[in-house]
Amino acid sequence: MNVSAAESLRTALGELLDGLPPRQATQAVDRLIANYRGATPTDAPILRDRADVAAYAAYRMPATFEAVRSALEAFADAVPEWTPASHVDVGGGTGAATWAVSATWEGPRPVTVLDWAEPALALGREIAAAHPALDGARWQRARIGASLTLDPTDLVTVSYVLNELAAPDRAALVDAAAAAAQAVVIVEPGTPDGYARLIEARDRLIAAGFRVAAPCPHSAACPIVPGADWCHFSARVSRSSLHRQVKGGSLPYEDEKFSYVAAARFPVSPAPARVVRRPQIRKGQVLLDLCEPEERLTRTTVTKKHGELYKAARDADWGDVWPPVP
Ligand SMILES: C[S@@+](CC[C@H](N)C(=O)[O-])C[C@H]1O[C@@H](n2cnc3c(N)ncnc32)[C@H](O)[C@@H]1O
């Protein structure tokens, strides 16, 4: 992992917050939360002005950055020889995914961020100036809809966007990404609805000829029974002072739950199996819930008798490849 992207982002967001009166920032976050709880999709941008966007960036960007970075790391493990030579972030807003891509694969590379909210693009451009790999990025206005076409690129990211779109626009976005890119990574909130939108997108990517690289160990149907459960993961995020201001509480971190799919047109080496829940550590044994090839969900018990594997199981985390790669 390239730590400098994460650190530069944190510094840039900290400076942004320094320039915002605390009351104004808290009010803008409250308004955004209310908007996001309301009836989306909307037919006009939610991020309307600089206060909205600064609040969004300071409040949400660290979490979306960590979620996308986790998804990209799992993807990078499945395509170890590959580095994207170009990147388009659709519905990119203030550009969290561009920072995550540059934290995963050192840049620079041509980067384009597309969004319909001009204030988000403007602020994204401003904070990206702090990061050499991103200061040449293009920030362009574009509306996601039936007429969306994307220029050919190695990687398209779509993070926390599908939930703002009506079904026809979600389909148009995934189809445009599949037509333009060698690899597509989509991240959504780790909720039952977020997972349902991801499965819809995953099916479209597979129908367009893509293979799933992560998190699934296969490109067959997801074995989860719709409505019974949902596939999601967790990324730890340090809380900013704005977080503590808005949410209260004293924990220095929170866990961002997300669902994702990473797929490519080229050959991929998916995990042999993936840990799909937090491992349960009992006396002398670890219970691992695994998603395995052939559309199987299983629970494996690893005990002291398994020696090195037991040690590995004690270190295993939700979302990890199993068994661990040496
Ligand atoms: C929740 S934000 C996510 C931003 C960014 N991708 C991230 O992960 O932080 C959703 C973004 O999608 C954009 N968006 C929503 N509907 C859109 C549309 N129809 N056309 C273009 N952008 C859209 C919004 O303006 C916003 O920037």
mmCIF file of N, CA and C in Angstrom, residues 191-242:
data_model
loop_
_atom_site.group_PDB
_atom_site.id
_atom_site.type_symbol
_atom_site.label_atom_id
_atom_site.label_comp_id
_atom_site.label_asym_id
_atom_site.label_seq_id
_atom_site.Cartn_x
_atom_site.Cartn_y
_atom_site.Cartn_z
ATOM 1 N N THR A 191 -25.363 -2.720 2.875
ATOM 2 C CA THR A 191 -26.732 -2.932 3.367
ATOM 3 C C THR A 191 -27.417 -3.943 2.449
ATOM 4 N N PRO A 192 -28.565 -4.505 2.876
ATOM 5 C CA PRO A 192 -29.269 -5.424 1.974
ATOM 6 C C PRO A 192 -29.570 -4.779 0.616
ATOM 7 N N ASP A 193 -29.963 -3.496 0.604
ATOM 8 C CA ASP A 193 -30.257 -2.836 -0.674
ATOM 9 C C ASP A 193 -29.001 -2.624 -1.502
ATOM 10 N N GLY A 194 -27.918 -2.219 -0.812
ATOM 11 C CA GLY A 194 -26.648 -2.015 -1.522
ATOM 12 C C GLY A 194 -26.199 -3.312 -2.173
ATOM 13 N N TYR A 195 -26.311 -4.400 -1.426
ATOM 14 C CA TYR A 195 -25.932 -5.720 -1.951
ATOM 15 C C TYR A 195 -26.817 -6.100 -3.154
ATOM 16 N N ALA A 196 -28.122 -5.823 -3.050
ATOM 17 C CA ALA A 196 -29.026 -6.178 -4.159
ATOM 18 C C ALA A 196 -28.629 -5.418 -5.430
ATOM 19 N N ARG A 197 -28.264 -4.136 -5.277
ATOM 20 C CA ARG A 197 -27.851 -3.356 -6.459
ATOM 21 C C ARG A 197 -26.542 -3.899 -7.028
ATOM 22 N N LEU A 198 -25.680 -4.377 -6.141
ATOM 23 C CA LEU A 198 -24.405 -4.922 -6.605
ATOM 24 C C LEU A 198 -24.583 -6.214 -7.377
ATOM 25 N N ILE A 199 -25.473 -7.057 -6.898
ATOM 26 C CA ILE A 199 -25.708 -8.330 -7.588
ATOM 27 C C ILE A 199 -26.256 -8.066 -8.994
ATOM 28 N N GLU A 200 -27.143 -7.066 -9.063
ATOM 29 C CA GLU A 200 -27.697 -6.660 -10.367
ATOM 30 C C GLU A 200 -26.539 -6.222 -11.300
ATOM 31 N N ALA A 201 -25.620 -5.408 -10.761
ATOM 32 C CA ALA A 201 -24.484 -4.921 -11.561
ATOM 33 C C ALA A 201 -23.545 -6.074 -11.917
ATOM 34 N N ARG A 202 -23.297 -6.969 -10.943
ATOM 35 C CA ARG A 202 -22.410 -8.115 -11.164
ATOM 36 C C ARG A 202 -22.955 -8.970 -12.312
ATOM 37 N N ASP A 203 -24.261 -9.220 -12.286
ATOM 38 C CA ASP A 203 -24.868 -10.030 -13.348
ATOM 39 C C ASP A 203 -24.670 -9.369 -14.711
ATOM 40 N N ARG A 204 -24.816 -8.035 -14.761
ATOM 41 C CA ARG A 204 -24.660 -7.324 -16.044
ATOM 42 C C ARG A 204 -23.231 -7.403 -16.538
ATOM 43 N N LEU A 205 -22.266 -7.276 -15.598
ATOM 44 C CA LEU A 205 -20.851 -7.336 -16.004
ATOM 45 C C LEU A 205 -20.522 -8.725 -16.551
ATOM 46 N N ILE A 206 -21.021 -9.758 -15.873
ATOM 47 C CA ILE A 206 -20.743 -11.133 -16.330
ATOM 48 C C ILE A 206 -21.378 -11.347 -17.715
ATOM 49 N N ALA A 207 -22.606 -10.848 -17.890
ATOM 50 C CA ALA A 207 -23.277 -10.997 -19.193
ATOM 51 C C ALA A 207 -22.508 -10.275 -20.290
ATOM 52 N N ALA A 208 -21.762 -9.217 -19.897
ATOM 53 C CA ALA A 208 -20.979 -8.454 -20.888
ATOM 54 C C ALA A 208 -19.608 -9.086 -21.131
ATOM 55 N N GLY A 209 -19.332 -10.226 -20.503
ATOM 56 C CA GLY A 209 -18.072 -10.937 -20.771
ATOM 57 C C GLY A 209 -17.006 -10.759 -19.700
ATOM 58 N N PHE A 210 -17.345 -10.119 -18.584
ATOM 59 C CA PHE A 210 -16.365 -9.924 -17.500
ATOM 60 C C PHE A 210 -16.301 -11.168 -16.604
ATOM 61 N N ARG A 211 -15.130 -11.312 -15.927
ATOM 62 C CA ARG A 211 -14.992 -12.360 -14.905
ATOM 63 C C ARG A 211 -14.835 -11.662 -13.560
ATOM 64 N N VAL A 212 -15.427 -12.242 -12.546
ATOM 65 C CA VAL A 212 -15.347 -11.614 -11.217
ATOM 66 C C VAL A 212 -14.006 -11.974 -10.582
ATOM 67 N N ALA A 213 -13.280 -10.934 -10.146
ATOM 68 C CA ALA A 213 -11.959 -11.136 -9.518
ATOM 69 C C ALA A 213 -12.067 -11.124 -7.996
ATOM 70 N N ALA A 214 -13.000 -10.339 -7.468
ATOM 71 C CA ALA A 214 -13.194 -10.239 -6.012
ATOM 72 C C ALA A 214 -14.552 -9.585 -5.761
ATOM 73 N N PRO A 215 -15.191 -9.867 -4.638
ATOM 74 C CA PRO A 215 -14.749 -10.754 -3.561
ATOM 75 C C PRO A 215 -15.007 -12.228 -3.866
ATOM 76 N N CYS A 216 -15.844 -12.521 -4.867
ATOM 77 C CA CYS A 216 -16.306 -13.896 -5.072
ATOM 78 C C CYS A 216 -15.177 -14.781 -5.592
ATOM 79 N N PRO A 217 -15.141 -16.056 -5.186
ATOM 80 C CA PRO A 217 -14.146 -16.986 -5.728
ATOM 81 C C PRO A 217 -14.565 -17.544 -7.092
ATOM 82 N N HIS A 218 -15.645 -17.065 -7.659
ATOM 83 C CA HIS A 218 -16.170 -17.607 -8.925
ATOM 84 C C HIS A 218 -17.042 -16.539 -9.590
ATOM 85 N N SER A 219 -17.371 -16.822 -10.854
ATOM 86 C CA SER A 219 -18.251 -15.895 -11.574
ATOM 87 C C SER A 219 -19.633 -16.495 -11.776
ATOM 88 N N ALA A 220 -19.931 -17.562 -11.019
ATOM 89 C CA ALA A 220 -21.268 -18.170 -11.100
ATOM 90 C C ALA A 220 -22.228 -17.349 -10.229
ATOM 91 N N ALA A 221 -23.463 -17.834 -10.106
ATOM 92 C CA ALA A 221 -24.456 -17.082 -9.331
ATOM 93 C C ALA A 221 -24.033 -16.986 -7.860
ATOM 94 N N CYS A 222 -24.392 -15.882 -7.223
ATOM 95 C CA CYS A 222 -24.099 -15.723 -5.789
ATOM 96 C C CYS A 222 -24.956 -16.732 -5.002
ATOM 97 N N PRO A 223 -24.318 -17.491 -4.076
ATOM 98 C CA PRO A 223 -25.084 -18.514 -3.350
ATOM 99 C C PRO A 223 -26.008 -17.953 -2.264
ATOM 100 N N ILE A 224 -25.927 -16.672 -1.983
ATOM 101 C CA ILE A 224 -26.782 -16.124 -0.918
ATOM 102 C C ILE A 224 -28.237 -16.093 -1.395
ATOM 103 N N VAL A 225 -29.107 -16.590 -0.555
ATOM 104 C CA VAL A 225 -30.536 -16.580 -0.897
ATOM 105 C C VAL A 225 -31.045 -15.136 -0.763
ATOM 106 N N PRO A 226 -31.596 -14.550 -1.861
ATOM 107 C CA PRO A 226 -32.036 -13.156 -1.784
ATOM 108 C C PRO A 226 -32.981 -12.935 -0.604
ATOM 109 N N GLY A 227 -32.736 -11.881 0.139
ATOM 110 C CA GLY A 227 -33.583 -11.552 1.287
ATOM 111 C C GLY A 227 -33.136 -12.223 2.572
ATOM 112 N N ALA A 228 -32.359 -13.316 2.489
ATOM 113 C CA ALA A 228 -31.967 -14.049 3.699
ATOM 114 C C ALA A 228 -30.696 -13.448 4.312
ATOM 115 N N ASP A 229 -29.820 -12.900 3.500
ATOM 116 C CA ASP A 229 -28.549 -12.380 3.991
ATOM 117 C C ASP A 229 -27.997 -11.438 2.924
ATOM 118 N N TRP A 230 -26.881 -10.825 3.185
ATOM 119 C CA TRP A 230 -26.257 -9.996 2.161
ATOM 120 C C TRP A 230 -24.748 -10.038 2.353
ATOM 121 N N CYS A 231 -24.028 -10.044 1.235
ATOM 122 C CA CYS A 231 -22.565 -10.121 1.286
ATOM 123 C C CYS A 231 -22.025 -8.712 1.514
ATOM 124 N N HIS A 232 -21.284 -8.531 2.589
ATOM 125 C CA HIS A 232 -20.686 -7.219 2.833
ATOM 126 C C HIS A 232 -19.447 -7.382 3.680
ATOM 127 N N PHE A 233 -18.663 -6.316 3.730
ATOM 128 C CA PHE A 233 -17.379 -6.337 4.427
ATOM 129 C C PHE A 233 -17.276 -5.068 5.269
ATOM 130 N N SER A 234 -16.123 -4.906 5.919
ATOM 131 C CA SER A 234 -15.991 -3.800 6.865
ATOM 132 C C SER A 234 -14.595 -3.190 6.747
ATOM 133 N N ALA A 235 -14.537 -1.872 6.756
ATOM 134 C CA ALA A 235 -13.227 -1.198 6.711
ATOM 135 C C ALA A 235 -13.154 -0.244 7.903
ATOM 136 N N ARG A 236 -12.049 -0.272 8.600
ATOM 137 C CA ARG A 236 -11.903 0.605 9.768
ATOM 138 C C ARG A 236 -11.472 2.006 9.333
ATOM 139 N N VAL A 237 -12.146 3.002 9.872
ATOM 140 C CA VAL A 237 -11.890 4.387 9.468
ATOM 141 C C VAL A 237 -11.631 5.218 10.717
ATOM 142 N N SER A 238 -10.521 5.956 10.744
ATOM 143 C CA SER A 238 -10.296 6.864 11.871
ATOM 144 C C SER A 238 -11.324 7.974 11.783
ATOM 145 N N ARG A 239 -11.891 8.337 12.914
ATOM 146 C CA ARG A 239 -12.920 9.384 12.890
ATOM 147 C C ARG A 239 -12.270 10.765 12.917
ATOM 148 N N SER A 240 -12.803 11.653 12.094
ATOM 149 C CA SER A 240 -12.305 13.033 12.101
ATOM 150 C C SER A 240 -12.993 13.773 13.249
ATOM 151 N N SER A 241 -12.516 15.000 13.524
ATOM 152 C CA SER A 241 -13.161 15.767 14.596
ATOM 153 C C SER A 241 -14.609 16.083 14.205
ATOM 154 N N LEU A 242 -14.873 16.252 12.891
ATOM 155 C CA LEU A 242 -16.250 16.525 12.458
ATOM 156 C C LEU A 242 -17.167 15.332 12.785
#
